[in-house]
Amino acid sequence: MFRRSSLALPVAAALLLSGCGVLGLGGGDTVTLKLVAADYGDSEATSSTPYWNDLAKAFEAANPKIRISVQVVPWTDIDKHVADMIKSGSSPDVVQTGGYADQVAAGRLYPVGDVLTIDAQADLIDVFAKAGQVLGTQYGIPFVASSRAFFYNKAIFAKAGIAQPPASWDDLRRDAQLIKAAVPGVIPYGLPLGPEEAQAEAMMWTMSGGGGLADDGGNYTIDSQQNQDTFSWLRTDLVQAGLTYRDPGSVDRKTAFDDFAAGRVAMLDGHPSLIQKAVSAKVDYGTSALPQKNPQAKPATLGVADWMMAFKANGHRAEIKKFLSYVYQEQNTLKFDEQYNLLPVTQDTLAAMTAGKHDDLKQFLAALPTARFYPLGDPAWDAVSGMIKKDIGGAVRDGGGQVLGTLQQQASRTAAQARK
């Protein structure tokens, strides 16, 4: 999720594992790598600290001349924490967090080819490796992932006489009309375009309409004709028809997820964490591919990743390469992904999870190789994403075209300034 990522929940935790400059076994000074990692736990009991401590100890046992200083930091604090380290002259060596573009723009990172073995690079799922590129060079190493799928309430579908999930927008509209007529009080489709994560909902809908927020070159396409048509359809066929929230721009993702778990929403787009919420609430749910405007089109989904970065400041390229090669071994990535119900970014872990006991994630795992991403390599993306979160909900009210046009102008201007 991804910042607080679309993948994780924050919790306060930090641990310093070991010091630096000690005498290594067999002679020579030991090199200490400073690792800063985001915390994926939602309590002290589920903190990521034990995972990184155990991994560091195992790595050190096999590499006695390298020590790992581990700091696990809450999502709300990690960006400032890293910035403060850099400002004080104590740069980290490896950081695992939600983005990388700002560090690339500042010239602080090693290219991935310098710090990851050929085998480890080849094992990365291709779309995630490409999402880590800036101007054709990869700097961001994907660490964990999420994708999106369509969720529906099977019990509500049965009451409305619906036999299968919608494959197209027309199917979705018809199903929503049937639900509205047969199950009063239930919101047929949850459309969260509030500021929590409106950029994700907007990305999914524009993709399924044949558009997107940016083109393959990273140029913003917010007010493209495809996107104008998408938001016009949402406004006319869902919102004004009373088939979703009265004002989607005021509804956050958390509210929509809670309403689905409570049986108040029949359909919505969601990520794997919604599975846990639905199971806990004993909702009989199903998942399928996101409905497309053109039912003949290849299904598309939103891919979200959190990232690993290697910093140049301390000159520890060789040691970082050894450490990252260990981090990305299958047993380590599989352990983390399963612990936090996240999706893999490597081919071997994807194969292991697909063959294992992960039927609940089948739809998400199948979507990973063809997922599409935000323009993560653009140093302006964080600012542009904030604009979209704040304002794009207005595009399903009257005057949607004006909203998209204004966002396009703001995004293009912000991107141009960031690239100077």
Coordinates of C-alpha atoms in Angstrom, one line a residue:
M1 CA 0.0 0.0 0.0
F2 CA 2.5 2.0 -1.5
R3 CA 4.6 6.5 2.5
R4 CA 2.1 4.9 4.6
S5 CA 2.1 2.5 1.8
S6 CA -1.1 1.0 0.3
L7 CA 0.5 -2.2 1.7
A8 CA 1.1 -1.6 5.3
L9 CA -0.1 -0.4 8.7
P10 CA 2.1 1.8 10.9
V11 CA 3.4 1.0 14.4
A12 CA 6.1 2.7 16.4
A13 CA 9.2 0.5 16.6
A14 CA 13.0 1.0 16.2
L15 CA 15.9 -1.2 17.1
L16 CA 19.6 -0.8 16.7
L17 CA 21.1 -4.2 16.4
S18 CA 24.9 -3.7 16.3
G19 CA 27.6 -1.2 16.2
C20 CA 30.3 -0.5 13.7
G21 CA 34.1 -0.6 13.4
V22 CA 34.6 -3.9 15.3
L23 CA 37.4 -6.3 14.6
G24 CA 36.3 -9.0 12.1
L25 CA 37.0 -12.7 12.5
G26 CA 40.1 -13.7 10.6
G27 CA 41.6 -10.2 10.7
G28 CA 40.6 -6.9 9.1
D29 CA 37.9 -4.4 10.1
T30 CA 34.3 -5.3 9.8
V31 CA 32.0 -3.2 7.6
T32 CA 28.7 -2.3 9.2
L33 CA 25.7 -1.7 6.9
K34 CA 23.0 0.6 8.2
L35 CA 19.6 -0.8 7.2
V36 CA 16.5 1.3 7.7
A37 CA 13.2 -0.6 7.1
A38 CA 9.6 0.3 7.4
D39 CA 7.4 -1.4 9.9
Y40 CA 4.5 -3.5 8.5
G41 CA 3.0 -4.5 11.8
D42 CA 0.0 -3.0 13.4
S43 CA 1.2 -3.6 17.0
E44 CA 4.3 -4.4 18.9
A45 CA 3.5 -8.1 18.6
T46 CA 3.4 -8.0 14.8
S47 CA 6.3 -5.6 14.3
S48 CA 8.7 -6.3 11.5
T49 CA 11.6 -5.9 13.9
P50 CA 12.0 -9.7 14.7
Y51 CA 12.0 -10.5 11.0
W52 CA 14.9 -8.2 10.2
N53 CA 16.8 -9.1 13.4
D54 CA 16.6 -12.8 12.5
L55 CA 17.6 -12.2 8.9
A56 CA 20.6 -10.0 10.0
K57 CA 21.9 -12.6 12.5
A58 CA 21.7 -15.4 9.9
F59 CA 23.5 -13.2 7.3
E60 CA 26.2 -12.2 9.7
A61 CA 26.8 -15.8 10.6
A62 CA 27.6 -16.6 7.0
N63 CA 29.4 -13.3 6.4
P64 CA 31.5 -12.6 9.6
K65 CA 33.1 -9.4 8.2
I66 CA 29.8 -7.7 7.6
R67 CA 27.5 -6.5 10.4
I68 CA 24.0 -5.2 9.9
S69 CA 22.7 -2.3 12.0
V70 CA 18.9 -2.6 11.8
Q71 CA 16.5 0.2 12.4
V72 CA 12.8 -0.5 12.0
V73 CA 10.8 2.7 11.8
P74 CA 7.1 3.5 11.6
W75 CA 5.7 4.4 8.2
T76 CA 4.7 7.8 9.5
D77 CA 8.3 8.6 10.5
I78 CA 10.6 6.8 8.0
D79 CA 11.0 9.5 5.4
K80 CA 11.9 12.1 8.0
H81 CA 14.2 9.6 9.8
V82 CA 16.1 8.9 6.6
A83 CA 16.3 12.6 5.7
D84 CA 17.7 13.4 9.2
M85 CA 20.3 10.6 8.8
I86 CA 21.5 12.0 5.5
K87 CA 21.5 15.6 6.8
S88 CA 23.6 14.6 9.8
G89 CA 26.2 12.9 7.6
S90 CA 25.2 9.4 8.7
S91 CA 23.7 8.1 5.5
P92 CA 22.0 4.7 5.6
D93 CA 23.3 2.0 3.2
V94 CA 20.0 0.3 2.5
V95 CA 16.5 1.6 3.0
Q96 CA 13.3 -0.3 2.5
T97 CA 10.3 2.1 2.2
G98 CA 7.5 3.2 -0.1
G99 CA 9.3 5.2 -2.8
Y100 CA 12.6 5.9 -4.4
A101 CA 12.3 8.7 -7.0
D102 CA 13.3 11.6 -4.7
Q103 CA 16.5 9.8 -3.8
V104 CA 17.3 9.1 -7.5
A105 CA 16.7 12.8 -8.2
A106 CA 19.2 13.7 -5.5
G107 CA 21.8 11.4 -7.0
R108 CA 22.2 9.2 -3.9
L109 CA 21.5 5.7 -5.2
Y110 CA 23.4 2.9 -6.8
P111 CA 21.9 1.5 -10.0
V112 CA 20.4 -1.9 -9.3
G113 CA 23.0 -3.5 -11.6
D114 CA 25.7 -2.4 -9.2
V115 CA 24.1 -4.0 -6.1
L116 CA 22.1 -7.0 -7.2
T117 CA 23.5 -10.2 -8.8
I118 CA 22.4 -11.1 -12.4
D119 CA 20.5 -14.0 -11.0
A120 CA 18.6 -11.9 -8.5
Q121 CA 17.8 -9.3 -11.2
A122 CA 16.5 -12.0 -13.5
D123 CA 14.3 -13.3 -10.8
L124 CA 12.4 -10.1 -10.3
I125 CA 9.0 -10.0 -11.9
D126 CA 9.5 -8.0 -15.1
V127 CA 6.8 -5.4 -14.6
F128 CA 8.0 -4.6 -11.1
A129 CA 11.6 -4.3 -12.2
K130 CA 10.6 -1.9 -15.0
A131 CA 8.5 0.1 -12.5
G132 CA 11.8 0.8 -10.6
Q133 CA 13.4 2.5 -13.5
V134 CA 14.1 6.2 -14.1
L135 CA 15.0 7.1 -17.7
G136 CA 15.8 3.5 -18.5
T137 CA 18.0 2.7 -15.5
Q138 CA 16.7 0.8 -12.6
Y139 CA 17.3 2.2 -9.1
G140 CA 14.3 1.0 -7.1
I141 CA 14.3 -2.7 -6.2
P142 CA 10.8 -4.0 -5.5
F143 CA 10.4 -5.6 -2.1
V144 CA 6.8 -6.5 -1.6
A145 CA 3.7 -5.9 -3.8
S146 CA 0.0 -5.7 -3.9
S147 CA -2.5 -5.8 -6.7
R148 CA -6.2 -5.1 -7.0
A149 CA -9.2 -7.3 -7.7
F150 CA -12.9 -7.0 -7.8
F151 CA -14.7 -8.1 -4.7
Y152 CA -18.4 -9.0 -4.5
N153 CA -20.8 -10.2 -1.8
K154 CA -22.1 -13.7 -2.8
A155 CA -25.1 -13.6 -0.5
I156 CA -26.3 -10.2 -1.9
F157 CA -25.7 -11.5 -5.5
A158 CA -27.9 -14.5 -4.7
K159 CA -30.7 -12.3 -3.4
A160 CA -30.5 -10.2 -6.5
G161 CA -30.5 -13.3 -8.8
I162 CA -27.0 -12.6 -10.1
A163 CA -25.1 -15.8 -11.1
Q164 CA -21.6 -14.5 -11.7
P165 CA -19.4 -11.3 -11.2
P166 CA -19.5 -8.6 -13.9
A167 CA -16.9 -8.7 -16.6
S168 CA -17.8 -5.4 -18.3
W169 CA -19.0 -1.9 -17.2
D170 CA -22.4 -2.7 -18.7
D171 CA -22.6 -5.9 -16.6
L172 CA -21.6 -3.9 -13.5
R173 CA -24.3 -1.3 -14.1
R174 CA -27.0 -4.0 -14.7
D175 CA -25.9 -5.9 -11.6
A176 CA -26.0 -2.7 -9.5
Q177 CA -29.5 -1.9 -10.7
L178 CA -30.6 -5.5 -9.8
I179 CA -29.1 -5.1 -6.3
K180 CA -30.7 -1.7 -5.8
A181 CA -34.1 -3.1 -6.6
A182 CA -33.8 -6.4 -4.7
V183 CA -31.8 -5.5 -1.6
P184 CA -32.9 -2.1 -0.4
G185 CA -30.4 -0.3 1.9
V186 CA -27.3 -1.8 0.3
I187 CA -25.0 0.3 -1.7
P188 CA -24.5 -1.6 -5.0
Y189 CA -21.0 -0.4 -5.8
G190 CA -18.5 1.3 -3.4
L191 CA -16.7 4.1 -5.2
P192 CA -14.2 5.6 -2.7
L193 CA -12.8 8.8 -4.3
G194 CA -12.1 10.5 -1.0
P195 CA -8.6 11.8 -0.2
E196 CA -7.2 8.6 1.5
E197 CA -6.5 6.8 -1.8
A198 CA -8.4 8.4 -4.6
Q199 CA -5.4 8.1 -6.9
A200 CA -5.7 4.3 -6.8
E201 CA -9.5 4.2 -7.5
A202 CA -8.9 6.7 -10.3
M203 CA -6.1 4.7 -11.8
M204 CA -8.1 1.5 -11.8
W205 CA -11.1 3.1 -13.5
T206 CA -9.0 5.0 -16.1
M207 CA -7.1 1.8 -16.9
S208 CA -10.3 -0.2 -17.3
G209 CA -11.6 2.5 -19.6
G210 CA -8.5 2.3 -21.9
G211 CA -6.7 5.3 -20.4
G212 CA -4.5 5.9 -17.4
L213 CA -3.0 8.7 -15.3
A214 CA 0.3 8.8 -17.4
D215 CA 1.6 7.3 -20.6
D216 CA 4.5 4.9 -21.0
G217 CA 6.9 7.9 -21.2
G218 CA 5.7 9.2 -17.8
N219 CA 3.8 12.2 -19.3
Y220 CA 0.6 12.9 -17.4
T221 CA -2.6 12.1 -19.3
I222 CA -5.2 12.9 -16.7
D223 CA -7.6 14.8 -19.0
S224 CA -7.3 12.4 -22.0
Q225 CA -10.5 11.7 -23.9
Q226 CA -10.5 8.1 -22.5
N227 CA -10.4 9.5 -19.0
Q228 CA -13.0 12.1 -19.7
D229 CA -15.3 9.3 -21.0
T230 CA -14.6 7.2 -18.0
F231 CA -15.5 9.8 -15.5
S232 CA -18.6 10.8 -17.5
W233 CA -19.8 7.2 -17.4
L234 CA -19.2 7.0 -13.6
R235 CA -21.0 10.3 -13.1
T236 CA -24.0 9.4 -15.2
D237 CA -24.3 5.6 -14.9
L238 CA -23.4 5.1 -11.3
V239 CA -23.4 8.2 -9.2
Q240 CA -26.4 10.1 -10.6
A241 CA -28.2 6.7 -10.9
G242 CA -27.9 6.2 -7.2
L243 CA -25.9 3.1 -7.5
T244 CA -23.0 4.2 -5.3
Y245 CA -22.3 6.7 -2.5
R246 CA -24.1 10.0 -2.9
D247 CA -20.8 11.9 -2.9
P248 CA -17.9 9.5 -3.6
G249 CA -15.4 12.3 -3.3
S250 CA -16.1 12.4 0.5
V251 CA -15.7 8.6 1.0
D252 CA -12.4 7.1 1.8
R253 CA -11.2 3.6 1.1
K254 CA -11.3 2.6 4.8
T255 CA -15.0 3.5 4.9
A256 CA -15.8 1.5 1.8
F257 CA -13.9 -1.5 3.1
D258 CA -15.7 -1.3 6.4
D259 CA -19.0 -1.1 4.7
F260 CA -18.3 -4.1 2.5
A261 CA -17.3 -6.1 5.7
A262 CA -20.6 -5.0 7.3
G263 CA -22.7 -6.1 4.3
R264 CA -23.6 -2.5 3.4
V265 CA -21.7 -2.5 0.1
A266 CA -22.2 -5.3 -2.5
M267 CA -19.2 -4.7 -4.9
L268 CA -16.0 -2.8 -4.9
D269 CA -12.3 -2.9 -6.0
G270 CA -9.9 -4.0 -3.2
H271 CA -6.5 -5.3 -2.3
P272 CA -5.6 -8.4 -0.3
S273 CA -6.1 -6.9 3.2
L274 CA -9.8 -6.8 2.4
I275 CA -9.8 -10.6 2.5
Q276 CA -8.8 -10.6 6.2
K277 CA -11.5 -8.0 7.0
A278 CA -14.2 -10.0 5.1
V279 CA -13.2 -13.3 6.6
S280 CA -13.2 -11.8 10.1
A281 CA -16.7 -10.4 9.5
K282 CA -17.9 -13.8 8.0
V283 CA -18.8 -12.3 4.7
D284 CA -19.2 -14.8 1.9
Y285 CA -17.2 -13.0 -0.7
G286 CA -15.8 -13.7 -4.2
T287 CA -13.1 -12.1 -6.3
S288 CA -12.6 -11.6 -10.0
A289 CA -10.8 -9.5 -12.5
L290 CA -11.6 -5.8 -12.6
P291 CA -14.6 -5.1 -15.0
Q292 CA -13.5 -3.5 -18.3
K293 CA -15.2 -1.0 -20.5
N294 CA -14.5 -3.3 -23.4
P295 CA -15.3 -6.9 -22.4
Q296 CA -12.8 -8.1 -25.1
A297 CA -9.9 -6.1 -23.6
K298 CA -7.2 -7.9 -21.6
P299 CA -7.9 -7.4 -17.9
A300 CA -5.7 -4.8 -16.3
T301 CA -5.0 -4.2 -12.6
L302 CA -3.2 -1.7 -10.5
G303 CA 0.2 -2.9 -9.2
V304 CA 1.6 -1.3 -6.0
A305 CA 5.1 -2.0 -4.6
D306 CA 7.3 -0.9 -1.8
W307 CA 11.0 -0.6 -2.5
M308 CA 14.5 -1.3 -1.5
M309 CA 17.2 1.3 -2.2
A310 CA 21.0 1.1 -2.0
F311 CA 22.8 4.4 -1.0
K312 CA 26.3 5.4 -2.4
A313 CA 27.4 7.7 0.4
N314 CA 29.4 5.1 2.5
G315 CA 30.9 3.3 -0.5
H316 CA 29.8 -0.1 0.6
R317 CA 28.7 -1.4 -2.8
A318 CA 30.2 -4.9 -2.5
E319 CA 28.9 -5.5 1.0
I320 CA 25.4 -4.2 0.0
K321 CA 25.4 -6.6 -2.9
K322 CA 26.1 -9.6 -0.7
F323 CA 23.4 -8.5 1.8
L324 CA 20.8 -7.9 -0.9
S325 CA 21.5 -11.2 -2.5
Y326 CA 20.7 -12.8 0.8
V327 CA 17.6 -10.7 1.4
Y328 CA 16.1 -11.8 -1.9
Q329 CA 16.6 -15.5 -1.4
E330 CA 13.3 -17.3 -1.7
Q331 CA 13.0 -18.5 1.9
N332 CA 13.4 -14.9 3.1
T333 CA 11.0 -13.2 0.7
L334 CA 8.4 -16.0 1.1
K335 CA 8.6 -15.7 4.9
F336 CA 7.9 -11.9 4.8
D337 CA 5.2 -12.1 2.2
E338 CA 3.3 -14.8 4.1
Q339 CA 3.7 -13.1 7.5
Y340 CA 2.1 -9.9 6.2
N341 CA -0.3 -11.4 3.6
L342 CA 1.5 -9.5 0.8
L343 CA 2.3 -10.5 -2.8
P344 CA 5.7 -11.5 -4.1
V345 CA 8.0 -9.5 -6.5
T346 CA 10.2 -12.4 -7.5
Q347 CA 9.5 -15.3 -9.9
D348 CA 10.5 -18.0 -7.5
T349 CA 8.4 -16.7 -4.6
L350 CA 5.4 -16.2 -7.0
A351 CA 5.8 -19.9 -8.1
A352 CA 6.0 -21.0 -4.4
M353 CA 2.9 -19.1 -3.4
T354 CA 0.9 -20.1 -6.5
A355 CA 1.6 -23.8 -5.8
G356 CA 1.1 -23.4 -2.1
K357 CA -2.0 -22.9 0.1
H358 CA -2.9 -19.4 -1.1
D359 CA -6.3 -20.0 -2.9
D360 CA -7.5 -16.7 -1.3
L361 CA -4.8 -14.8 -3.2
K362 CA -5.3 -16.6 -6.5
Q363 CA -6.8 -13.7 -8.3
F364 CA -4.2 -11.3 -7.1
L365 CA -1.3 -13.6 -7.9
A366 CA -2.6 -14.2 -11.4
A367 CA -2.7 -10.4 -12.0
L368 CA 0.8 -9.6 -10.9
P369 CA 2.7 -10.2 -14.2
T370 CA 0.5 -7.8 -16.1
A371 CA 0.0 -5.1 -13.5
R372 CA 0.4 -1.4 -14.3
F373 CA 1.9 1.2 -12.0
Y374 CA 1.8 4.8 -11.1
P375 CA 4.6 6.9 -12.7
L376 CA 6.8 6.0 -9.8
G377 CA 10.0 7.2 -11.5
D378 CA 8.8 10.8 -11.7
P379 CA 10.1 12.9 -8.8
A380 CA 6.9 14.9 -9.0
W381 CA 4.6 11.9 -8.5
D382 CA 4.2 12.4 -4.8
A383 CA 3.0 16.0 -5.3
V384 CA 0.8 15.0 -8.2
S385 CA -0.7 12.1 -6.3
G386 CA -1.6 14.5 -3.5
M387 CA -3.4 16.7 -6.0
I388 CA -5.3 13.8 -7.4
K389 CA -6.3 12.6 -3.9
K390 CA -7.6 16.0 -3.0
D391 CA -9.6 16.9 -6.1
I392 CA -10.4 14.0 -8.4
G393 CA -13.6 13.1 -6.5
G394 CA -15.1 16.3 -8.0
A395 CA -14.9 14.7 -11.5
V396 CA -18.0 12.5 -10.7
R397 CA -19.9 15.6 -9.7
D398 CA -21.1 18.1 -12.3
G399 CA -18.2 19.7 -14.3
G400 CA -16.0 16.6 -14.3
G401 CA -14.2 17.7 -17.4
Q402 CA -13.1 20.9 -15.8
V403 CA -11.7 19.0 -12.8
L404 CA -9.6 16.7 -15.0
G405 CA -8.4 19.6 -17.1
T406 CA -7.3 21.6 -14.0
L407 CA -5.5 18.5 -12.6
Q408 CA -3.7 18.0 -15.9
Q409 CA -2.4 21.6 -15.9
Q410 CA -1.2 21.3 -12.3
A411 CA 0.4 17.9 -12.8
S412 CA 2.2 19.0 -16.0
R413 CA 3.5 22.2 -14.4
T414 CA 4.7 20.4 -11.2
A415 CA 6.4 17.7 -13.3
A416 CA 8.2 20.3 -15.4
Q417 CA 9.5 22.1 -12.3
A418 CA 10.7 18.9 -10.7
R419 CA 12.7 17.9 -13.8
K420 CA 14.6 21.2 -14.1

